[in-house]
Amino acid sequence: MTTVDADAARTGTPAGASAAAPDAGSLSVEGLAFAYPDGHQALFGVDLAVGRGERVAILGPNGAGKTTLVLHLNGILGGGRGTVRVGGLPVEKKNLKEIRRRVGIVFQDPDDQLFMPTVREDVAFGPATTGLRGEELAARVGKALGQVGMAEFADRPPHHLSFGQRRRVAVATVLAMEPEILVLDEPSSNLDPAARRELADILRSLDVTTLMVTHDLPYALELCPRSVVLSEGVVAADGPTQALLCDDTLMSEHRLELPFGFDPRSVVVPAR
Amino acid sequence: MGAGHAHRMYRHGHSPVHRLPPHCKLAATFAFVLVVVATPREAYGAFAGYAALLVAVAAVARVPFGFLLRRLLIEIPFVLFAFLLPFFANGERTEVLGVSLSVPGLLGAWNILAKGTLGVAASVLLASTTELRELLLGLQRLRMPPLLVQIASFMIRYADVITAEMGRMRIARESRGFTARGVRQWGVLAKSAGALFIRSYERGERVHLAMVSRGYAGTMPVIDEVTATRAQWATAVALPAAALAVCLMGWWTL
């Protein structure tokens, strides 16, 4: 594992958060290994610690184990070796309810994520399963939709929204659960450049730990001060995104390629 | 809600009928249909009475008759065989314009046609004044088994998604020169249908994953509780109550 100045990577952490309680990070994955029932081993000992408020990109070629890792974060997959803790709470059967509230996964296809007849009901689904009702529930839904700028679409059925709007509502459905950590699977896929930028603005405005699985390297550079390269089921590199993207050997070793004409060295990364 | 994002049966409006809670309207429609079905077929006047009642409801709901009549056409395939009854039924026969028709057959056809039309008209009125989502909430409120309500709800949500997928598959087929001309192409269409089924099934699994990820543990949480006041119930009951009066009159004058 190549560690590219891990301390510098944490400069995105709010002041004092990691210094005061170094063990109370949002996410800690230790020695996670997992093989599917068909014998295919996807993870071979993944270690990852994410501090509160950090935005981290998970990069890696297809088949690197990114999705497998994500599905371990909220206990959909499990039973392999190693441990996963979210905000200190281990991902175990008895904690699953709380874990699923703490870990908000936004799946790639918003049509999978949005299954209720209207946007409002869909955003309300998560908090309602935790027992929230009435005024409190409505306030939570209003806040989450406001955070993604979709408040006026509350009574629309999801299939009448544009793809970008659906993606934003999908983000709201997990924000409504006030998660400890927001996990996004390919957030920029299928978005036109304007929708992509709008989503970036929204993600930047949120004060929540964010894990972003993506092939969109410029997007990772724009949004995440820190990146983790997952390759063949292990963490191959962990460090500041710009440093990783500028490391040509590392990039080519793990089938990571920048879009034509994009030079990460020339980019001035915005502060947070 | 504007017309752009409502289903095709629904007609946007703010009439007293639109404003009634969905479960009241559902119960009223169901009771009305029961009363109609319980009416003897020879009580011709009663059926005219029912029709008048529905016309009154349509007027209050400001649903244009043209709209209502067009939606009624859906009934035709279901009552087609009723038209055959007078020709093929047994029993006493009568001559109409030189054609020999069976009297019990005529009565049977009338019975199916009158009751069917009234039932469909009542349902069309319900559908044109109540949004699909509200109907689901109403069914949930009336304690319809949650599994059935969930199935209906997912059907509504994903009908458009699956139709779009089907459309994309059709375009993909035709872009490669396929045209369905006859029986010989049915194999391709059957395979497309199979692929569509598998894709939808896999989508179902992904949807379930997304639901579980947000805390779903087998029951849908109640997000919207629909409630009705006594006055609203009284308004809704007016239709089946009036129909019952007409029905009793029908039995009495028989």
Short mmCIF file of C-alpha atoms in Angstrom, two decimals:
data_model
loop_
_atom_site.label_atom_id
_atom_site.label_comp_id
_atom_site.label_asym_id
_atom_site.label_seq_id
_atom_site.Cartn_x
_atom_site.Cartn_y
_atom_site.Cartn_z
CA MET A 1 0.00 0.00 0.00
CA THR A 2 1.38 3.38 -0.99
CA THR A 3 0.51 5.99 1.55
CA VAL A 4 0.84 9.41 0.04
CA ASP A 5 1.09 11.80 2.97
CA ALA A 6 -1.97 10.63 4.86
CA ASP A 7 -1.89 13.58 7.24
CA ALA A 8 -2.24 16.08 4.47
CA ALA A 9 -5.28 14.17 3.34
CA ARG A 10 -7.05 14.96 6.56
CA THR A 11 -6.78 18.71 6.24
CA GLY A 12 -10.40 18.63 5.10
CA THR A 13 -11.50 17.50 8.56
CA PRO A 14 -13.18 20.24 10.58
CA ALA A 15 -10.74 21.75 13.05
CA GLY A 16 -10.44 19.73 16.22
CA ALA A 17 -12.80 16.93 15.18
CA SER A 18 -10.07 14.37 14.64
CA ALA A 19 -7.69 15.84 17.22
CA ALA A 20 -10.20 15.75 20.09
CA ALA A 21 -11.47 12.22 19.51
CA PRO A 22 -9.27 10.34 17.09
CA ASP A 23 -11.19 7.08 17.64
CA ALA A 24 -14.66 8.54 17.01
CA GLY A 25 -14.29 8.69 13.24
CA SER A 26 -17.29 8.19 11.01
CA LEU A 27 -16.06 4.94 9.57
CA SER A 28 -13.45 2.38 10.42
CA VAL A 29 -12.92 -0.74 8.34
CA GLU A 30 -10.33 -3.22 9.59
CA GLY A 31 -9.05 -6.26 7.76
CA LEU A 32 -12.25 -6.73 5.80
CA ALA A 33 -12.20 -9.83 3.61
CA PHE A 34 -15.15 -11.33 1.78
CA ALA A 35 -15.86 -14.08 -0.70
CA TYR A 36 -19.20 -14.50 -2.47
CA PRO A 37 -21.01 -17.82 -2.01
CA ASP A 38 -19.87 -18.87 -5.50
CA GLY A 39 -16.27 -18.74 -4.23
CA HIS A 40 -15.30 -15.52 -5.95
CA GLN A 41 -13.27 -13.53 -3.44
CA ALA A 42 -13.87 -9.80 -3.80
CA LEU A 43 -12.09 -8.32 -0.77
CA PHE A 44 -8.74 -9.40 0.64
CA GLY A 45 -8.29 -7.36 3.82
CA VAL A 46 -9.41 -3.78 3.39
CA ASP A 47 -8.38 -1.15 5.97
CA LEU A 48 -9.94 2.27 5.85
CA ALA A 49 -10.55 5.00 8.41
CA VAL A 50 -12.62 8.06 7.60
CA GLY A 51 -12.84 11.00 9.98
CA ARG A 52 -15.99 12.95 10.70
CA GLY A 53 -16.80 15.47 7.98
CA GLU A 54 -14.27 14.11 5.48
CA ARG A 55 -15.10 13.62 1.81
CA VAL A 56 -13.28 10.62 0.42
CA ALA A 57 -13.38 9.21 -3.10
CA ILE A 58 -13.05 5.47 -3.66
CA LEU A 59 -11.39 4.91 -7.00
CA GLY A 60 -10.61 1.71 -8.80
CA PRO A 61 -11.22 -0.26 -11.94
CA ASN A 62 -14.36 -2.36 -12.45
CA GLY A 63 -14.23 -5.53 -10.41
CA ALA A 64 -11.95 -3.98 -7.77
CA GLY A 65 -14.47 -4.69 -5.02
CA LYS A 66 -15.92 -1.18 -4.64
CA THR A 67 -19.57 -2.25 -4.60
CA THR A 68 -18.78 -5.19 -2.32
CA LEU A 69 -17.15 -2.77 0.12
CA VAL A 70 -20.12 -0.40 -0.02
CA LEU A 71 -22.60 -3.20 0.70
CA HIS A 72 -20.58 -4.10 3.79
CA LEU A 73 -20.94 -0.61 5.19
CA ASN A 74 -24.63 -1.08 6.02
CA GLY A 75 -24.56 -4.80 6.59
CA ILE A 76 -26.23 -5.97 3.37
CA LEU A 77 -23.20 -8.19 2.91
CA GLY A 78 -21.29 -9.64 5.81
CA GLY A 79 -20.04 -12.85 7.35
CA GLY A 80 -16.50 -12.53 6.08
CA ARG A 81 -13.41 -11.65 8.10
CA GLY A 82 -12.71 -8.22 9.62
CA THR A 83 -14.81 -5.50 11.19
CA VAL A 84 -16.68 -2.42 10.08
CA ARG A 85 -17.64 0.32 12.54
CA VAL A 86 -19.80 3.31 11.80
CA GLY A 87 -19.45 6.12 14.33
CA GLY A 88 -17.98 3.54 16.71
CA LEU A 89 -20.90 1.12 16.36
CA PRO A 90 -19.91 -2.26 14.90
CA VAL A 91 -21.91 -3.48 11.88
CA GLU A 92 -23.57 -6.54 13.41
CA LYS A 93 -26.96 -8.10 13.12
CA LYS A 94 -28.24 -6.62 16.37
CA ASN A 95 -27.23 -3.09 15.35
CA LEU A 96 -28.50 -3.25 11.77
CA LYS A 97 -31.44 -0.91 12.30
CA GLU A 98 -29.26 1.85 13.70
CA ILE A 99 -26.47 1.12 11.19
CA ARG A 100 -28.87 1.56 8.28
CA ARG A 101 -29.96 4.88 9.71
CA ARG A 102 -26.34 5.96 10.07
CA VAL A 103 -25.19 4.85 6.62
CA GLY A 104 -27.07 6.45 3.75
CA ILE A 105 -26.35 4.75 0.43
CA VAL A 106 -27.34 6.50 -2.79
CA PHE A 107 -27.47 3.82 -5.47
CA GLN A 108 -26.47 4.42 -9.04
CA ASP A 109 -29.89 4.21 -10.69
CA PRO A 110 -32.34 6.64 -9.07
CA ASP A 111 -35.22 4.53 -10.40
CA ASP A 112 -34.11 1.80 -8.03
CA GLN A 113 -33.84 4.20 -5.15
CA LEU A 114 -37.12 6.03 -5.65
CA PHE A 115 -39.88 3.46 -5.31
CA MET A 116 -42.73 5.42 -3.75
CA PRO A 117 -45.52 7.13 -5.72
CA THR A 118 -44.38 10.67 -4.87
CA VAL A 119 -41.12 12.39 -4.04
CA ARG A 120 -42.38 13.39 -0.60
CA GLU A 121 -43.39 9.85 0.37
CA ASP A 122 -40.09 8.52 -0.89
CA VAL A 123 -38.06 10.94 1.19
CA ALA A 124 -40.32 10.16 4.16
CA PHE A 125 -39.84 6.39 3.79
CA GLY A 126 -36.50 6.12 5.63
CA PRO A 127 -37.36 8.29 8.64
CA ALA A 128 -40.83 6.69 8.80
CA THR A 129 -39.30 3.22 9.16
CA THR A 130 -37.46 4.56 12.21
CA GLY A 131 -40.83 5.54 13.67
CA LEU A 132 -41.01 9.25 12.89
CA ARG A 133 -44.57 10.52 12.24
CA GLY A 134 -46.59 13.66 11.66
CA GLU A 135 -45.06 17.12 12.02
CA GLU A 136 -41.59 15.83 12.82
CA LEU A 137 -41.61 13.65 9.73
CA ALA A 138 -42.85 16.50 7.53
CA ALA A 139 -40.14 18.81 8.89
CA ARG A 140 -37.46 16.20 8.20
CA VAL A 141 -38.70 15.70 4.64
CA GLY A 142 -38.88 19.45 4.04
CA LYS A 143 -35.34 19.94 5.31
CA ALA A 144 -33.87 17.13 3.20
CA LEU A 145 -35.61 18.31 0.04
CA GLY A 146 -34.49 21.85 0.77
CA GLN A 147 -30.88 20.69 1.07
CA VAL A 148 -30.97 19.37 -2.50
CA GLY A 149 -33.11 22.23 -3.85
CA MET A 150 -36.10 20.01 -4.66
CA ALA A 151 -38.67 21.29 -2.14
CA GLU A 152 -41.11 22.44 -4.81
CA PHE A 153 -41.21 18.98 -6.38
CA ALA A 154 -42.46 17.22 -3.25
CA ASP A 155 -45.78 16.09 -4.70
CA ARG A 156 -44.47 14.96 -8.08
CA PRO A 157 -44.17 11.30 -8.98
CA PRO A 158 -40.45 10.48 -9.46
CA HIS A 159 -40.85 9.35 -13.07
CA HIS A 160 -41.83 12.84 -14.14
CA LEU A 161 -38.53 14.34 -13.01
CA SER A 162 -35.38 14.75 -15.07
CA PHE A 163 -32.55 12.34 -14.40
CA GLY A 164 -30.54 15.00 -12.54
CA GLN A 165 -33.54 15.85 -10.38
CA ARG A 166 -34.11 12.19 -9.60
CA ARG A 167 -30.48 11.83 -8.55
CA ARG A 168 -30.89 14.82 -6.22
CA VAL A 169 -34.08 13.38 -4.74
CA ALA A 170 -32.21 10.09 -4.22
CA VAL A 171 -29.64 12.02 -2.19
CA ALA A 172 -32.48 13.63 -0.20
CA THR A 173 -34.00 10.22 0.61
CA VAL A 174 -30.90 9.31 2.59
CA LEU A 175 -30.24 12.80 3.97
CA ALA A 176 -33.70 12.62 5.57
CA MET A 177 -32.34 9.85 7.81
CA GLU A 178 -29.66 12.27 9.09
CA PRO A 179 -26.90 9.77 8.36
CA GLU A 180 -23.47 9.71 9.92
CA ILE A 181 -22.03 8.92 6.53
CA LEU A 182 -23.30 9.46 3.02
CA VAL A 183 -22.21 6.86 0.46
CA LEU A 184 -22.64 7.69 -3.21
CA ASP A 185 -22.31 5.07 -5.94
CA GLU A 186 -21.20 6.80 -9.16
CA PRO A 187 -22.93 10.08 -8.35
CA SER A 188 -22.06 11.76 -11.64
CA SER A 189 -23.07 8.91 -13.97
CA ASN A 190 -25.59 9.85 -16.69
CA LEU A 191 -25.69 13.48 -15.60
CA ASP A 192 -25.29 16.29 -18.11
CA PRO A 193 -22.56 18.81 -17.22
CA ALA A 194 -24.99 21.27 -15.62
CA ALA A 195 -26.65 18.59 -13.47
CA ARG A 196 -23.20 17.30 -12.57
CA ARG A 197 -22.14 20.75 -11.38
CA GLU A 198 -25.42 21.28 -9.48
CA LEU A 199 -24.92 17.99 -7.66
CA ALA A 200 -21.33 18.97 -6.83
CA ASP A 201 -22.57 22.25 -5.33
CA ILE A 202 -25.08 20.35 -3.23
CA LEU A 203 -22.55 17.78 -2.02
CA ARG A 204 -20.11 20.56 -1.11
CA SER A 205 -22.80 22.34 0.89
CA LEU A 206 -23.59 19.30 3.05
CA ASP A 207 -21.95 18.94 6.41
CA VAL A 208 -21.76 15.17 6.44
CA THR A 209 -19.02 12.58 6.02
CA THR A 210 -19.11 11.49 2.40
CA LEU A 211 -17.76 8.44 0.63
CA MET A 212 -17.96 8.61 -3.12
CA VAL A 213 -17.40 5.59 -5.35
CA THR A 214 -16.56 6.88 -8.80
CA HIS A 215 -14.80 6.47 -12.13
CA ASP A 216 -15.11 10.20 -12.71
CA LEU A 217 -11.62 11.27 -11.62
CA PRO A 218 -12.05 15.02 -12.24
CA TYR A 219 -15.18 14.86 -10.10
CA ALA A 220 -13.24 13.12 -7.33
CA LEU A 221 -10.56 15.81 -7.56
CA GLU A 222 -13.16 18.57 -7.45
CA LEU A 223 -15.03 17.22 -4.43
CA CYS A 224 -12.79 14.98 -2.39
CA PRO A 225 -9.57 16.17 -0.78
CA ARG A 226 -8.69 12.52 -0.12
CA SER A 227 -8.93 9.42 -2.30
CA VAL A 228 -8.51 5.71 -1.78
CA VAL A 229 -7.57 3.42 -4.64
CA LEU A 230 -9.17 0.01 -4.31
CA SER A 231 -7.64 -2.60 -6.55
CA GLU A 232 -8.06 -6.37 -6.55
CA GLY A 233 -9.76 -6.32 -3.18
CA VAL A 234 -7.18 -4.28 -1.24
CA VAL A 235 -6.49 -0.61 -0.64
CA ALA A 236 -3.64 0.07 -3.06
CA ALA A 237 -3.21 3.75 -2.23
CA ASP A 238 -4.64 6.29 0.16
CA GLY A 239 -3.80 9.98 0.04
CA PRO A 240 -4.61 13.44 -1.26
CA THR A 241 -6.56 13.10 -4.49
CA GLN A 242 -4.34 15.42 -6.47
CA ALA A 243 -1.17 13.58 -5.46
CA LEU A 244 -2.73 10.22 -6.43
CA LEU A 245 -3.95 11.44 -9.80
CA CYS A 246 -0.50 12.90 -10.57
CA ASP A 247 1.21 9.58 -9.81
CA ASP A 248 1.38 8.12 -13.32
CA THR A 249 2.82 4.75 -12.26
CA LEU A 250 0.11 4.22 -9.66
CA MET A 251 -2.57 5.26 -12.10
CA SER A 252 -1.53 2.93 -14.90
CA GLU A 253 -0.94 0.03 -12.48
CA HIS A 254 -4.59 0.13 -11.44
CA ARG A 255 -6.22 0.85 -14.79
CA LEU A 256 -7.09 4.40 -13.80
CA GLU A 257 -7.12 6.86 -16.67
CA LEU A 258 -7.79 10.56 -16.81
CA PRO A 259 -10.08 11.95 -19.48
CA PHE A 260 -8.38 13.24 -22.62
CA GLY A 261 -6.80 16.64 -22.10
CA PHE A 262 -7.26 16.65 -18.32
CA ASP A 263 -4.12 17.48 -16.36
CA PRO A 264 -4.58 17.20 -12.59
CA ARG A 265 -1.37 19.20 -12.05
CA SER A 266 -2.90 22.25 -13.64
CA VAL A 267 -5.99 22.21 -11.41
CA VAL A 268 -6.17 24.47 -8.39
CA VAL A 269 -8.26 22.40 -6.00
CA PRO A 270 -10.90 24.49 -4.21
CA ALA A 271 -10.63 24.48 -0.43
CA ARG A 272 -13.41 22.07 0.62
CA MET B 1 -51.36 18.63 -9.25
CA GLY B 2 -51.53 19.56 -12.90
CA ALA B 3 -52.67 17.38 -15.75
CA GLY B 4 -49.04 16.79 -16.78
CA HIS B 5 -48.26 14.46 -13.93
CA ALA B 6 -51.52 12.73 -13.21
CA HIS B 7 -52.71 9.47 -14.70
CA ARG B 8 -54.90 9.50 -17.77
CA MET B 9 -58.13 8.61 -16.00
CA TYR B 10 -57.88 11.47 -13.55
CA ARG B 11 -59.47 14.82 -14.31
CA HIS B 12 -58.08 17.68 -12.29
CA GLY B 13 -60.63 19.71 -10.35
CA HIS B 14 -61.68 21.25 -7.08
CA SER B 15 -65.28 20.07 -6.84
CA PRO B 16 -66.87 18.75 -3.64
CA VAL B 17 -66.48 15.24 -5.10
CA HIS B 18 -62.75 15.77 -5.69
CA ARG B 19 -62.34 16.99 -2.13
CA LEU B 20 -63.96 13.96 -0.45
CA PRO B 21 -61.46 11.62 1.26
CA PRO B 22 -60.58 8.66 -0.98
CA HIS B 23 -61.77 5.91 1.37
CA CYS B 24 -65.24 7.54 1.61
CA LYS B 25 -65.49 7.62 -2.17
CA LEU B 26 -64.27 4.02 -2.49
CA ALA B 27 -66.79 2.80 0.06
CA ALA B 28 -69.60 4.80 -1.53
CA THR B 29 -68.82 3.49 -5.01
CA PHE B 30 -68.64 -0.09 -3.80
CA ALA B 31 -71.96 0.23 -1.92
CA PHE B 32 -73.58 1.83 -4.97
CA VAL B 33 -72.48 -1.05 -7.19
CA LEU B 34 -73.79 -3.59 -4.66
CA VAL B 35 -77.20 -1.89 -4.63
CA VAL B 36 -77.31 -1.80 -8.43
CA VAL B 37 -76.45 -5.48 -8.67
CA ALA B 38 -79.16 -6.32 -6.11
CA THR B 39 -81.88 -4.68 -8.24
CA PRO B 40 -84.26 -6.98 -10.16
CA ARG B 41 -83.70 -6.64 -13.89
CA GLU B 42 -87.34 -5.95 -14.65
CA ALA B 43 -87.33 -2.79 -12.50
CA TYR B 44 -86.51 -0.65 -15.51
CA GLY B 45 -87.39 2.59 -13.76
CA ALA B 46 -84.82 1.92 -11.02
CA PHE B 47 -81.99 1.77 -13.56
CA ALA B 48 -83.07 5.11 -14.99
CA GLY B 49 -82.97 6.39 -11.41
CA TYR B 50 -79.42 5.13 -10.90
CA ALA B 51 -78.31 6.72 -14.16
CA ALA B 52 -79.87 9.99 -13.02
CA LEU B 53 -77.97 9.76 -9.74
CA LEU B 54 -74.66 9.27 -11.55
CA VAL B 55 -75.45 12.16 -13.88
CA ALA B 56 -76.04 14.30 -10.79
CA VAL B 57 -72.67 13.22 -9.29
CA ALA B 58 -70.92 13.97 -12.58
CA ALA B 59 -72.52 17.41 -12.65
CA VAL B 60 -71.40 18.16 -9.08
CA ALA B 61 -67.89 16.87 -9.92
CA ARG B 62 -67.91 18.97 -13.13
CA VAL B 63 -66.87 15.97 -15.19
CA PRO B 64 -68.03 16.62 -18.78
CA PHE B 65 -70.33 13.95 -20.23
CA GLY B 66 -68.19 13.58 -23.34
CA PHE B 67 -65.23 12.67 -21.14
CA LEU B 68 -67.35 10.20 -19.19
CA LEU B 69 -68.80 8.56 -22.33
CA ARG B 70 -65.38 8.14 -23.96
CA ARG B 71 -64.07 6.44 -20.83
CA LEU B 72 -67.15 4.19 -20.82
CA LEU B 73 -66.02 2.62 -24.10
CA ILE B 74 -63.65 0.44 -22.08
CA GLU B 75 -66.67 -1.64 -21.19
CA ILE B 76 -67.36 -2.79 -24.77
CA PRO B 77 -65.11 -5.86 -24.97
CA PHE B 78 -66.54 -7.12 -21.68
CA VAL B 79 -70.19 -6.87 -22.70
CA LEU B 80 -69.78 -8.06 -26.29
CA PHE B 81 -71.13 -11.49 -25.50
CA ALA B 82 -74.20 -9.92 -23.92
CA PHE B 83 -75.21 -8.88 -27.45
CA LEU B 84 -75.12 -12.51 -28.52
CA LEU B 85 -77.47 -13.69 -25.78
CA PRO B 86 -80.75 -12.71 -27.51
CA PHE B 87 -79.76 -14.77 -30.56
CA PHE B 88 -78.62 -17.94 -28.87
CA ALA B 89 -80.50 -18.18 -25.57
CA ASN B 90 -83.39 -20.65 -25.27
CA GLY B 91 -86.94 -20.05 -24.18
CA GLU B 92 -89.83 -17.99 -25.47
CA ARG B 93 -89.01 -16.14 -28.69
CA THR B 94 -90.18 -12.87 -30.16
CA GLU B 95 -89.87 -11.11 -33.52
CA VAL B 96 -87.96 -7.82 -33.69
CA LEU B 97 -87.67 -6.35 -37.22
CA GLY B 98 -88.09 -9.81 -38.64
CA VAL B 99 -85.35 -11.39 -36.50
CA SER B 100 -86.28 -14.07 -34.03
CA LEU B 101 -84.89 -13.25 -30.58
CA SER B 102 -85.12 -15.05 -27.26
CA VAL B 103 -87.02 -13.16 -24.56
CA PRO B 104 -84.96 -14.46 -21.59
CA GLY B 105 -81.89 -13.71 -23.73
CA LEU B 106 -83.00 -10.14 -24.25
CA LEU B 107 -83.63 -9.75 -20.53
CA GLY B 108 -80.25 -11.28 -19.74
CA ALA B 109 -78.49 -8.97 -22.16
CA TRP B 110 -80.29 -5.96 -20.72
CA ASN B 111 -79.35 -7.08 -17.21
CA ILE B 112 -75.63 -7.37 -18.02
CA LEU B 113 -75.56 -4.21 -20.07
CA ALA B 114 -77.45 -2.01 -17.60
CA LYS B 115 -75.63 -3.20 -14.48
CA GLY B 116 -72.27 -3.31 -16.21
CA THR B 117 -72.62 0.19 -17.60
CA LEU B 118 -73.73 1.63 -14.27
CA GLY B 119 -70.84 -0.07 -12.46
CA VAL B 120 -68.28 1.10 -15.00
CA ALA B 121 -69.74 4.62 -14.98
CA ALA B 122 -69.47 4.77 -11.19
CA SER B 123 -65.85 3.53 -11.35
CA VAL B 124 -64.98 6.02 -14.08
CA LEU B 125 -66.41 8.81 -11.93
CA LEU B 126 -64.34 7.59 -8.99
CA ALA B 127 -61.18 7.42 -11.10
CA SER B 128 -61.71 10.80 -12.70
CA THR B 129 -62.13 12.54 -9.35
CA THR B 130 -59.50 10.65 -7.30
CA GLU B 131 -55.79 10.39 -7.95
CA LEU B 132 -54.23 6.94 -8.11
CA ARG B 133 -52.08 7.64 -5.07
CA GLU B 134 -55.12 8.72 -3.10
CA LEU B 135 -56.95 5.56 -4.14
CA LEU B 136 -54.06 3.55 -2.68
CA LEU B 137 -54.20 5.54 0.55
CA GLY B 138 -57.94 4.92 0.61
CA LEU B 139 -57.52 1.18 0.12
CA GLN B 140 -54.89 1.15 2.85
CA ARG B 141 -57.29 3.03 5.14
CA LEU B 142 -60.06 0.54 4.34
CA ARG B 143 -57.72 -2.22 5.60
CA MET B 144 -57.08 -3.85 2.27
CA PRO B 145 -54.25 -6.39 2.84
CA PRO B 146 -51.00 -4.35 2.85
CA LEU B 147 -49.32 -6.75 0.44
CA LEU B 148 -51.93 -6.03 -2.24
CA VAL B 149 -51.65 -2.28 -1.68
CA GLN B 150 -47.86 -2.50 -1.97
CA ILE B 151 -48.07 -4.51 -5.18
CA ALA B 152 -50.46 -1.97 -6.69
CA SER B 153 -48.25 0.86 -5.53
CA PHE B 154 -45.11 -0.60 -7.10
CA MET B 155 -47.03 -1.35 -10.27
CA ILE B 156 -48.00 2.29 -10.60
CA ARG B 157 -44.49 3.49 -9.84
CA TYR B 158 -42.74 1.14 -12.24
CA ALA B 159 -45.24 0.85 -15.08
CA ASP B 160 -43.66 3.82 -16.85
CA VAL B 161 -40.11 2.64 -16.14
CA ILE B 162 -40.84 -0.80 -17.62
CA THR B 163 -42.74 0.66 -20.57
CA ALA B 164 -39.73 2.88 -21.32
CA GLU B 165 -37.45 -0.16 -21.11
CA MET B 166 -39.73 -2.02 -23.50
CA GLY B 167 -39.62 0.96 -25.86
CA ARG B 168 -35.82 1.00 -25.81
CA MET B 169 -35.72 -2.73 -26.58
CA ARG B 170 -38.09 -2.22 -29.50
CA ILE B 171 -35.93 0.58 -30.89
CA ALA B 172 -32.84 -1.59 -30.48
CA ARG B 173 -34.56 -4.44 -32.39
CA GLU B 174 -35.78 -2.25 -35.19
CA SER B 175 -32.44 -0.45 -35.48
CA ARG B 176 -30.97 -3.79 -36.41
CA GLY B 177 -33.52 -4.33 -39.13
CA PHE B 178 -36.14 -6.35 -37.30
CA THR B 179 -39.79 -5.97 -38.20
CA ALA B 180 -42.52 -8.13 -36.71
CA ARG B 181 -44.42 -9.30 -39.77
CA GLY B 182 -45.81 -12.66 -38.86
CA VAL B 183 -45.70 -15.80 -36.81
CA ARG B 184 -42.08 -16.44 -37.71
CA GLN B 185 -40.99 -13.33 -35.81
CA TRP B 186 -42.86 -14.30 -32.67
CA GLY B 187 -39.84 -16.15 -31.34
CA VAL B 188 -37.85 -12.92 -31.25
CA LEU B 189 -40.71 -11.10 -29.53
CA ALA B 190 -41.02 -13.90 -26.98
CA LYS B 191 -37.32 -13.67 -26.21
CA SER B 192 -37.65 -9.91 -25.79
CA ALA B 193 -40.49 -10.46 -23.37
CA GLY B 194 -38.35 -12.95 -21.46
CA ALA B 195 -35.44 -10.49 -21.33
CA LEU B 196 -37.81 -7.77 -20.14
CA PHE B 197 -39.07 -10.06 -17.40
CA ILE B 198 -35.53 -10.83 -16.23
CA ARG B 199 -34.54 -7.16 -16.31
CA SER B 200 -37.62 -6.23 -14.31
CA TYR B 201 -36.95 -9.03 -11.86
CA GLU B 202 -33.39 -7.80 -11.37
CA ARG B 203 -34.66 -4.27 -10.92
CA GLY B 204 -36.99 -5.65 -8.27
CA GLU B 205 -33.97 -7.02 -6.44
CA ARG B 206 -32.15 -3.69 -6.65
CA VAL B 207 -35.24 -1.86 -5.41
CA HIS B 208 -35.48 -4.27 -2.51
CA LEU B 209 -31.81 -3.62 -1.72
CA ALA B 210 -32.46 0.13 -1.69
CA MET B 211 -35.48 -0.41 0.56
CA VAL B 212 -33.56 -2.58 3.01
CA SER B 213 -30.77 0.00 3.03
CA ARG B 214 -33.27 2.55 4.27
CA GLY B 215 -34.53 0.38 7.09
CA TYR B 216 -37.32 -1.61 5.42
CA ALA B 217 -38.08 -4.68 7.51
CA GLY B 218 -41.18 -6.11 5.82
CA THR B 219 -43.87 -3.51 6.47
CA MET B 220 -44.43 -0.20 4.78
CA PRO B 221 -44.49 2.68 7.26
CA VAL B 222 -47.68 4.74 7.29
CA ILE B 223 -46.64 8.11 5.92
CA ASP B 224 -49.99 9.67 5.11
CA GLU B 225 -52.98 8.92 7.28
CA VAL B 226 -56.20 9.87 5.52
CA THR B 227 -59.05 10.94 7.77
CA ALA B 228 -62.69 11.81 7.16
CA THR B 229 -65.13 13.89 9.15
CA ARG B 230 -68.72 12.82 9.81
CA ALA B 231 -69.92 15.42 7.31
CA GLN B 232 -67.66 13.97 4.62
CA TRP B 233 -68.92 10.47 5.31
CA ALA B 234 -72.49 11.77 5.18
CA THR B 235 -71.83 13.40 1.80
CA ALA B 236 -70.28 10.24 0.42
CA VAL B 237 -73.08 8.03 1.73
CA ALA B 238 -75.66 10.20 -0.05
CA LEU B 239 -75.09 8.33 -3.32
CA PRO B 240 -75.54 4.72 -2.11
CA ALA B 241 -78.36 5.83 0.23
CA ALA B 242 -80.28 7.43 -2.62
CA ALA B 243 -79.56 4.36 -4.75
CA LEU B 244 -80.91 2.12 -1.99
CA ALA B 245 -84.13 4.15 -1.92
CA VAL B 246 -84.44 3.76 -5.69
CA CYS B 247 -83.76 0.02 -5.35
CA LEU B 248 -86.45 -0.46 -2.69
CA MET B 249 -88.92 1.45 -4.85
CA GLY B 250 -87.98 -0.85 -7.70
CA TRP B 251 -88.74 -3.96 -5.63
CA TRP B 252 -91.97 -2.44 -4.36
CA THR B 253 -93.36 -1.45 -7.76
CA LEU B 254 -92.46 -4.77 -9.33
#
